[in-house]
Amino acid sequence: MKFEARVEVTHLPGVLDPQGATVARALPALGYRNVSEIRIGKSIRLIIDATDEAAARAQVEEMCERLLANPVIEAYEIEIGG
Amino acid sequence: MSARIAIVLFPGSNCELDVARSIEHLGATAEIVFHTETDLHGADAVVIPGGFAHGDYLRTGAIARFSPVMEAVAAHARAGGPVVGICNGFQILTEAGLLPGALQKNADLRFLCDTVEVRVVSTRSVLTGSAERDALLRIPINHFEGNYTCDPATLERLQAHDRVVLRYVENPNGSLDDIAGICNEAGNVVGLMPHPERASEAILGSADGVVLLRSLLDAATRGVRLPG
């Protein structure tokens, strides 16, 4: 079965996010003064062929650990859709 | 016999010829080894040069660590052979797990291209074995992701085991503990952001990198690791 996996990679709390910090300075300049805690990450989508959803998730998790994210500085979240 | 140094070339590396020239200038033999190769041609030491291996796609060094040659580099490191990663090479060594921590974007989001002063903190690494502790060296940096970070336990280990090799005198990029270079437990694997090959002759503005390159060649000639 084919599943669509979405992986969101974000900086671990405490890890510097200079892109987020820069955007956090730019938005108030446009008048959005009620915005805070901006974090910029990566969104990865892929189609995976697996026997079931659990197998797909397990494999994507392995991909995250081995390549898609760097556990030293990044966290990831996986969403599996049909 | 002169030392033989393998310099790994990835698609996107751009400092391999500078490293080769600086090494040959000191009387050693340099050999460029393409990343698809599976051995280091019997070299005594290996340098992973700066640049943008595999375009820095995904993360700096993330794809490079899967190049076939990296297994040979890891085997060389395990055997105690000298391995030095410069700039992008440092990023690759952390991604490959040969050195702890990671290099994140510079604190002020600026690409840095400057000559900075670094202090030799430890002389137990293959890159600083012939240097004096506390020596100040003027060496160029040229990076966007040079801001070293690691968890507190790793930092404590680096400090306690004399594994911080070089520190910036004035921190240019937000690097944790002013770290410019670190080594592994045995001292035979070193990563640093400054480019010693660009400070290898007076005509380049500084020859302070020579003591580092000379240390590497001495370690390569000796064969294996320094005494811990």
mmCIF file of C-alpha atoms in Angstrom:
data_model
loop_
_atom_site.group_PDB
_atom_site.id
_atom_site.type_symbol
_atom_site.label_atom_id
_atom_site.label_comp_id
_atom_site.label_asym_id
_atom_site.label_seq_id
_atom_site.Cartn_x
_atom_site.Cartn_y
_atom_site.Cartn_z
ATOM 1 C CA MET A 1 0.000 0.000 0.000
ATOM 2 C CA LYS A 2 1.133 3.517 -0.683
ATOM 3 C CA PHE A 3 1.162 6.063 2.110
ATOM 4 C CA GLU A 4 1.995 9.709 2.057
ATOM 5 C CA ALA A 5 4.351 10.669 4.833
ATOM 6 C CA ARG A 6 4.874 14.224 5.990
ATOM 7 C CA VAL A 7 7.855 14.978 8.135
ATOM 8 C CA GLU A 8 8.281 18.260 9.918
ATOM 9 C CA VAL A 9 11.806 18.983 11.074
ATOM 10 C CA THR A 10 12.264 21.741 13.641
ATOM 11 C CA HIS A 11 15.098 23.012 15.811
ATOM 12 C CA LEU A 12 15.267 21.511 19.274
ATOM 13 C CA PRO A 13 14.245 23.956 22.003
ATOM 14 C CA GLY A 14 17.264 26.054 22.901
ATOM 15 C CA VAL A 15 18.946 25.598 19.548
ATOM 16 C CA LEU A 16 19.479 28.862 17.753
ATOM 17 C CA ASP A 17 17.057 29.546 14.897
ATOM 18 C CA PRO A 18 18.511 32.626 13.204
ATOM 19 C CA GLN A 19 15.991 32.482 10.370
ATOM 20 C CA GLY A 20 13.096 32.482 12.824
ATOM 21 C CA ALA A 21 14.743 35.321 14.753
ATOM 22 C CA THR A 22 15.109 37.379 11.586
ATOM 23 C CA VAL A 23 11.495 36.856 10.559
ATOM 24 C CA ALA A 24 10.481 37.702 14.128
ATOM 25 C CA ARG A 25 12.090 41.103 13.577
ATOM 26 C CA ALA A 26 10.568 41.552 10.117
ATOM 27 C CA LEU A 27 6.925 40.851 10.970
ATOM 28 C CA PRO A 28 6.573 43.679 13.520
ATOM 29 C CA ALA A 29 8.046 45.967 10.879
ATOM 30 C CA LEU A 30 4.956 45.133 8.797
ATOM 31 C CA GLY A 31 2.712 45.971 11.715
ATOM 32 C CA TYR A 32 2.226 42.466 13.156
ATOM 33 C CA ARG A 33 3.257 43.315 16.691
ATOM 34 C CA ASN A 34 1.306 40.491 18.307
ATOM 35 C CA VAL A 35 3.527 37.692 16.917
ATOM 36 C CA SER A 36 6.143 35.804 18.938
ATOM 37 C CA GLU A 37 7.930 32.434 19.161
ATOM 38 C CA ILE A 38 8.559 32.120 15.435
ATOM 39 C CA ARG A 39 10.425 28.935 14.535
ATOM 40 C CA ILE A 40 11.378 27.998 10.994
ATOM 41 C CA GLY A 41 11.864 24.357 10.078
ATOM 42 C CA LYS A 42 11.636 22.025 7.107
ATOM 43 C CA SER A 43 8.731 20.156 5.656
ATOM 44 C CA ILE A 44 9.452 16.900 3.828
ATOM 45 C CA ARG A 45 6.839 14.872 1.956
ATOM 46 C CA LEU A 46 7.337 11.433 0.524
ATOM 47 C CA ILE A 47 5.346 8.506 -0.797
ATOM 48 C CA ILE A 48 6.219 5.196 0.788
ATOM 49 C CA ASP A 49 5.159 1.711 -0.192
ATOM 50 C CA ALA A 50 4.618 -0.405 2.922
ATOM 51 C CA THR A 51 2.455 -3.265 4.181
ATOM 52 C CA ASP A 52 0.588 -1.068 6.668
ATOM 53 C CA GLU A 53 0.687 2.317 8.330
ATOM 54 C CA ALA A 54 2.753 1.146 11.274
ATOM 55 C CA ALA A 55 5.413 -0.259 8.972
ATOM 56 C CA ALA A 56 5.448 2.978 6.970
ATOM 57 C CA ARG A 57 5.823 5.025 10.146
ATOM 58 C CA ALA A 58 8.614 2.834 11.476
ATOM 59 C CA GLN A 59 10.549 3.189 8.262
ATOM 60 C CA VAL A 60 10.115 6.955 8.060
ATOM 61 C CA GLU A 61 11.207 7.224 11.675
ATOM 62 C CA GLU A 62 14.371 5.343 10.802
ATOM 63 C CA MET A 63 14.943 7.703 7.854
ATOM 64 C CA CYS A 64 14.620 10.653 10.240
ATOM 65 C CA GLU A 65 17.154 9.211 12.652
ATOM 66 C CA ARG A 66 19.623 8.345 9.907
ATOM 67 C CA LEU A 67 19.295 11.228 7.481
ATOM 68 C CA LEU A 68 16.296 13.548 7.448
ATOM 69 C CA ALA A 69 17.024 15.142 10.836
ATOM 70 C CA ASN A 70 20.121 15.643 12.952
ATOM 71 C CA PRO A 71 19.082 14.572 16.478
ATOM 72 C CA VAL A 72 21.801 16.801 17.979
ATOM 73 C CA ILE A 73 20.025 19.988 16.916
ATOM 74 C CA GLU A 74 16.683 18.966 15.392
ATOM 75 C CA ALA A 75 13.395 17.352 16.382
ATOM 76 C CA TYR A 76 10.929 15.761 13.949
ATOM 77 C CA GLU A 77 7.277 14.897 13.733
ATOM 78 C CA ILE A 78 5.809 12.322 11.360
ATOM 79 C CA GLU A 79 2.322 12.268 9.926
ATOM 80 C CA ILE A 80 1.194 9.329 7.799
ATOM 81 C CA GLY A 81 -1.756 9.684 5.438
ATOM 82 C CA GLY A 82 -3.402 7.297 2.994
ATOM 83 C CA MET B 1 59.905 8.983 3.584
ATOM 84 C CA SER B 2 57.465 11.811 3.109
ATOM 85 C CA ALA B 3 53.948 11.514 4.449
ATOM 86 C CA ARG B 4 51.143 10.673 2.028
ATOM 87 C CA ILE B 5 47.965 12.627 2.585
ATOM 88 C CA ALA B 6 44.644 11.720 0.967
ATOM 89 C CA ILE B 7 42.327 14.668 0.320
ATOM 90 C CA VAL B 8 38.712 13.663 -0.174
ATOM 91 C CA LEU B 9 36.920 15.353 -3.066
ATOM 92 C CA PHE B 10 33.124 15.511 -2.965
ATOM 93 C CA PRO B 11 31.010 17.165 -5.640
ATOM 94 C CA GLY B 12 30.994 20.708 -4.294
ATOM 95 C CA SER B 13 34.297 20.595 -2.402
ATOM 96 C CA ASN B 14 36.346 23.658 -3.297
ATOM 97 C CA CYS B 15 39.423 23.743 -1.067
ATOM 98 C CA GLU B 16 41.043 20.475 -2.122
ATOM 99 C CA LEU B 17 43.695 22.084 -4.337
ATOM 100 C CA ASP B 18 44.583 24.671 -1.684
ATOM 101 C CA VAL B 19 45.066 21.879 0.844
ATOM 102 C CA ALA B 20 47.081 19.835 -1.655
ATOM 103 C CA ARG B 21 49.329 22.776 -2.481
ATOM 104 C CA SER B 22 49.958 23.687 1.143
ATOM 105 C CA ILE B 23 50.802 20.080 1.991
ATOM 106 C CA GLU B 24 53.114 19.640 -0.984
ATOM 107 C CA HIS B 25 54.768 22.943 -0.125
ATOM 108 C CA LEU B 26 55.797 21.310 3.167
ATOM 109 C CA GLY B 27 57.333 18.357 1.346
ATOM 110 C CA ALA B 28 54.574 15.763 1.708
ATOM 111 C CA THR B 29 52.653 13.964 -1.018
ATOM 112 C CA ALA B 30 49.009 14.879 -1.574
ATOM 113 C CA GLU B 31 46.559 12.712 -3.427
ATOM 114 C CA ILE B 32 42.995 13.699 -4.280
ATOM 115 C CA VAL B 33 40.580 10.813 -3.634
ATOM 116 C CA PHE B 34 37.115 11.039 -5.187
ATOM 117 C CA HIS B 35 34.175 10.417 -2.866
ATOM 118 C CA THR B 36 32.986 7.338 -4.771
ATOM 119 C CA GLU B 37 36.208 5.490 -4.031
ATOM 120 C CA THR B 38 36.238 2.868 -1.321
ATOM 121 C CA ASP B 39 39.825 3.151 -0.108
ATOM 122 C CA LEU B 40 42.319 5.891 0.666
ATOM 123 C CA HIS B 41 45.108 4.547 -1.575
ATOM 124 C CA GLY B 42 47.157 3.601 1.479
ATOM 125 C CA ALA B 43 47.524 7.203 2.637
ATOM 126 C CA ASP B 44 48.964 7.941 6.105
ATOM 127 C CA ALA B 45 46.411 10.646 6.855
ATOM 128 C CA VAL B 46 43.234 12.025 5.363
ATOM 129 C CA VAL B 47 41.950 15.580 5.060
ATOM 130 C CA ILE B 48 38.328 16.424 4.311
ATOM 131 C CA PRO B 49 38.563 19.893 2.792
ATOM 132 C CA GLY B 50 36.169 22.804 2.820
ATOM 133 C CA GLY B 51 33.453 23.630 0.329
ATOM 134 C CA PHE B 52 29.833 22.638 -0.108
ATOM 135 C CA ALA B 53 29.853 18.848 -0.409
ATOM 136 C CA HIS B 54 26.748 17.689 -2.291
ATOM 137 C CA GLY B 55 25.581 21.304 -2.340
ATOM 138 C CA ASP B 56 25.037 21.270 1.433
ATOM 139 C CA TYR B 57 21.563 19.960 0.602
ATOM 140 C CA LEU B 58 19.357 18.996 3.545
ATOM 141 C CA ARG B 59 22.092 19.993 6.047
ATOM 142 C CA THR B 60 25.793 20.645 5.687
ATOM 143 C CA GLY B 61 27.551 17.290 5.542
ATOM 144 C CA ALA B 62 24.310 15.291 5.738
ATOM 145 C CA ILE B 63 24.623 13.664 2.310
ATOM 146 C CA ALA B 64 28.423 13.539 2.226
ATOM 147 C CA ARG B 65 28.546 11.164 5.149
ATOM 148 C CA PHE B 66 26.932 8.472 2.966
ATOM 149 C CA SER B 67 29.537 8.721 0.214
ATOM 150 C CA PRO B 68 31.372 5.403 -0.203
ATOM 151 C CA VAL B 69 34.723 6.920 0.779
ATOM 152 C CA MET B 70 33.424 7.749 4.269
ATOM 153 C CA GLU B 71 33.589 4.094 5.297
ATOM 154 C CA ALA B 72 37.285 4.121 4.499
ATOM 155 C CA VAL B 73 37.677 7.388 6.422
ATOM 156 C CA ALA B 74 35.887 5.875 9.438
ATOM 157 C CA ALA B 75 38.046 2.742 9.257
ATOM 158 C CA HIS B 76 41.181 4.893 9.090
ATOM 159 C CA ALA B 77 39.976 6.844 12.133
ATOM 160 C CA ARG B 78 39.204 3.650 14.066
ATOM 161 C CA ALA B 79 42.707 2.386 13.335
ATOM 162 C CA GLY B 80 44.115 5.549 14.930
ATOM 163 C CA GLY B 81 45.086 7.196 11.642
ATOM 164 C CA PRO B 82 44.998 11.001 11.460
ATOM 165 C CA VAL B 83 41.758 12.464 10.055
ATOM 166 C CA VAL B 84 41.270 16.216 9.773
ATOM 167 C CA GLY B 85 38.090 17.961 8.622
ATOM 168 C CA ILE B 86 38.391 21.623 7.720
ATOM 169 C CA CYS B 87 35.260 23.810 7.663
ATOM 170 C CA ASN B 88 32.764 21.770 5.598
ATOM 171 C CA GLY B 89 34.996 18.804 6.461
ATOM 172 C CA PHE B 90 34.329 19.481 10.168
ATOM 173 C CA GLN B 91 30.578 19.538 9.444
ATOM 174 C CA ILE B 92 30.884 16.214 7.605
ATOM 175 C CA LEU B 93 32.800 14.607 10.509
ATOM 176 C CA THR B 94 30.066 15.598 12.979
ATOM 177 C CA GLU B 95 27.315 14.303 10.681
ATOM 178 C CA ALA B 96 29.278 11.069 10.273
ATOM 179 C CA GLY B 97 29.452 10.687 14.047
ATOM 180 C CA LEU B 98 33.260 10.768 14.057
ATOM 181 C CA LEU B 99 33.102 13.927 16.169
ATOM 182 C CA PRO B 100 30.320 14.930 18.583
ATOM 183 C CA GLY B 101 28.006 17.923 18.301
ATOM 184 C CA ALA B 102 26.886 19.899 15.270
ATOM 185 C CA LEU B 103 27.608 23.134 13.434
ATOM 186 C CA GLN B 104 24.615 25.434 13.258
ATOM 187 C CA LYS B 105 24.174 28.733 11.423
ATOM 188 C CA ASN B 106 26.243 31.675 12.599
ATOM 189 C CA ALA B 107 24.561 33.547 15.427
ATOM 190 C CA ASP B 108 24.021 36.715 13.416
ATOM 191 C CA LEU B 109 22.975 34.935 10.193
ATOM 192 C CA ARG B 110 25.981 36.378 8.401
ATOM 193 C CA PHE B 111 28.366 34.532 6.130
ATOM 194 C CA LEU B 112 31.797 35.174 7.623
ATOM 195 C CA CYS B 113 34.910 35.669 5.529
ATOM 196 C CA ASP B 114 37.664 37.060 7.697
ATOM 197 C CA THR B 115 41.022 36.349 9.274
ATOM 198 C CA VAL B 116 40.612 35.628 12.970
ATOM 199 C CA GLU B 117 42.847 34.874 15.904
ATOM 200 C CA VAL B 118 42.594 31.434 17.474
ATOM 201 C CA ARG B 119 44.321 30.085 20.547
ATOM 202 C CA VAL B 120 45.859 26.615 20.697
ATOM 203 C CA VAL B 121 44.067 25.076 23.679
ATOM 204 C CA SER B 122 45.253 21.487 23.447
ATOM 205 C CA THR B 123 48.375 19.990 21.934
ATOM 206 C CA ARG B 124 47.236 16.390 22.221
ATOM 207 C CA SER B 125 45.601 16.311 18.777
ATOM 208 C CA VAL B 126 47.258 15.310 15.512
ATOM 209 C CA LEU B 127 46.745 18.865 14.289
ATOM 210 C CA THR B 128 48.394 20.612 17.224
ATOM 211 C CA GLY B 129 51.078 18.142 18.346
ATOM 212 C CA SER B 130 53.907 20.445 17.255
ATOM 213 C CA ALA B 131 52.247 23.670 18.389
ATOM 214 C CA GLU B 132 52.735 25.440 21.693
ATOM 215 C CA ARG B 133 49.815 25.526 24.098
ATOM 216 C CA ASP B 134 48.319 29.045 24.231
ATOM 217 C CA ALA B 135 49.963 30.015 20.942
ATOM 218 C CA LEU B 136 47.898 32.575 19.022
ATOM 219 C CA LEU B 137 47.414 31.905 15.319
ATOM 220 C CA ARG B 138 45.920 34.173 12.667
ATOM 221 C CA ILE B 139 43.913 31.973 10.299
ATOM 222 C CA PRO B 140 41.106 32.744 7.828
ATOM 223 C CA ILE B 141 37.539 31.576 8.389
ATOM 224 C CA ASN B 142 34.965 31.348 5.614
ATOM 225 C CA HIS B 143 31.620 29.909 6.652
ATOM 226 C CA PHE B 144 27.906 30.322 7.266
ATOM 227 C CA GLU B 145 27.469 27.318 9.562
ATOM 228 C CA GLY B 146 30.359 27.489 11.996
ATOM 229 C CA ASN B 147 28.483 27.917 15.240
ATOM 230 C CA TYR B 148 29.458 24.801 17.180
ATOM 231 C CA THR B 149 26.876 23.339 19.536
ATOM 232 C CA CYS B 150 26.468 20.190 21.621
ATOM 233 C CA ASP B 151 24.615 19.067 24.736
ATOM 234 C CA PRO B 152 26.002 20.055 28.168
ATOM 235 C CA ALA B 153 27.293 16.533 28.932
ATOM 236 C CA THR B 154 29.267 16.472 25.661
ATOM 237 C CA LEU B 155 30.735 19.909 26.348
ATOM 238 C CA GLU B 156 31.797 18.793 29.801
ATOM 239 C CA ARG B 157 33.484 15.742 28.307
ATOM 240 C CA LEU B 158 35.260 17.842 25.677
ATOM 241 C CA GLN B 159 36.570 20.208 28.343
ATOM 242 C CA ALA B 160 37.473 17.539 30.907
ATOM 243 C CA HIS B 161 39.365 15.404 28.386
ATOM 244 C CA ASP B 162 41.296 18.275 26.809
ATOM 245 C CA ARG B 163 39.454 17.836 23.520
ATOM 246 C CA VAL B 164 38.874 21.489 22.700
ATOM 247 C CA VAL B 165 41.761 22.004 20.294
ATOM 248 C CA LEU B 166 41.337 25.638 19.207
ATOM 249 C CA ARG B 167 39.316 28.537 20.608
ATOM 250 C CA TYR B 168 38.488 31.865 19.006
ATOM 251 C CA VAL B 169 40.025 34.828 20.811
ATOM 252 C CA GLU B 170 36.989 36.862 19.770
ATOM 253 C CA ASN B 171 34.027 34.620 19.052
ATOM 254 C CA PRO B 172 32.855 35.467 15.507
ATOM 255 C CA ASN B 173 29.872 33.122 15.133
ATOM 256 C CA GLY B 174 28.314 32.352 18.505
ATOM 257 C CA SER B 175 30.144 29.047 18.845
ATOM 258 C CA LEU B 176 29.667 27.317 22.200
ATOM 259 C CA ASP B 177 32.617 27.924 24.560
ATOM 260 C CA ASP B 178 34.372 29.862 21.724
ATOM 261 C CA ILE B 179 35.152 26.502 20.112
ATOM 262 C CA ALA B 180 36.944 26.684 16.762
ATOM 263 C CA GLY B 181 38.113 23.072 16.702
ATOM 264 C CA ILE B 182 37.745 19.821 18.642
ATOM 265 C CA CYS B 183 39.177 16.316 18.539
ATOM 266 C CA ASN B 184 37.984 12.827 19.397
ATOM 267 C CA GLU B 185 39.024 10.991 22.543
ATOM 268 C CA ALA B 186 42.202 9.602 20.988
ATOM 269 C CA GLY B 187 43.190 12.922 19.426
ATOM 270 C CA ASN B 188 43.538 11.469 15.930
ATOM 271 C CA VAL B 189 40.301 12.912 14.503
ATOM 272 C CA VAL B 190 40.154 16.713 14.418
ATOM 273 C CA GLY B 191 37.571 19.132 13.060
ATOM 274 C CA LEU B 192 38.064 22.880 12.806
ATOM 275 C CA MET B 193 36.336 25.783 11.106
ATOM 276 C CA PRO B 194 39.438 27.920 10.311
ATOM 277 C CA HIS B 195 41.376 27.128 7.138
ATOM 278 C CA PRO B 196 45.073 26.459 7.936
ATOM 279 C CA GLU B 197 45.795 25.912 4.231
ATOM 280 C CA ARG B 198 44.901 29.553 3.604
ATOM 281 C CA ALA B 199 47.519 30.653 6.112
ATOM 282 C CA SER B 200 50.317 28.496 4.788
ATOM 283 C CA GLU B 201 52.677 31.044 3.214
ATOM 284 C CA ALA B 202 53.593 34.611 4.146
ATOM 285 C CA ILE B 203 52.363 35.838 0.753
ATOM 286 C CA LEU B 204 48.835 34.777 1.779
ATOM 287 C CA GLY B 205 48.935 37.212 4.684
ATOM 288 C CA SER B 206 49.736 34.644 7.370
ATOM 289 C CA ALA B 207 51.827 31.508 7.654
ATOM 290 C CA ASP B 208 50.390 30.631 11.073
ATOM 291 C CA GLY B 209 48.615 27.578 9.657
ATOM 292 C CA VAL B 210 51.946 25.903 8.919
ATOM 293 C CA VAL B 211 52.414 24.711 12.501
ATOM 294 C CA LEU B 212 49.060 22.886 12.248
ATOM 295 C CA LEU B 213 49.799 21.341 8.853
ATOM 296 C CA ARG B 214 53.288 20.410 10.047
ATOM 297 C CA SER B 215 51.791 18.703 13.100
ATOM 298 C CA LEU B 216 49.513 16.684 10.830
ATOM 299 C CA LEU B 217 52.410 15.637 8.593
ATOM 300 C CA ASP B 218 54.487 14.671 11.646
ATOM 301 C CA ALA B 219 51.599 12.571 12.984
ATOM 302 C CA ALA B 220 51.111 10.995 9.561
ATOM 303 C CA THR B 221 54.803 10.112 9.330
ATOM 304 C CA ARG B 222 54.780 8.635 12.836
ATOM 305 C CA GLY B 223 51.919 6.384 11.814
ATOM 306 C CA VAL B 224 49.297 6.385 14.492
ATOM 307 C CA ARG B 225 47.878 8.255 17.410
ATOM 308 C CA LEU B 226 49.540 10.583 19.847
ATOM 309 C CA PRO B 227 49.869 9.442 23.434
ATOM 310 C CA GLY B 228 46.586 10.328 25.177
#
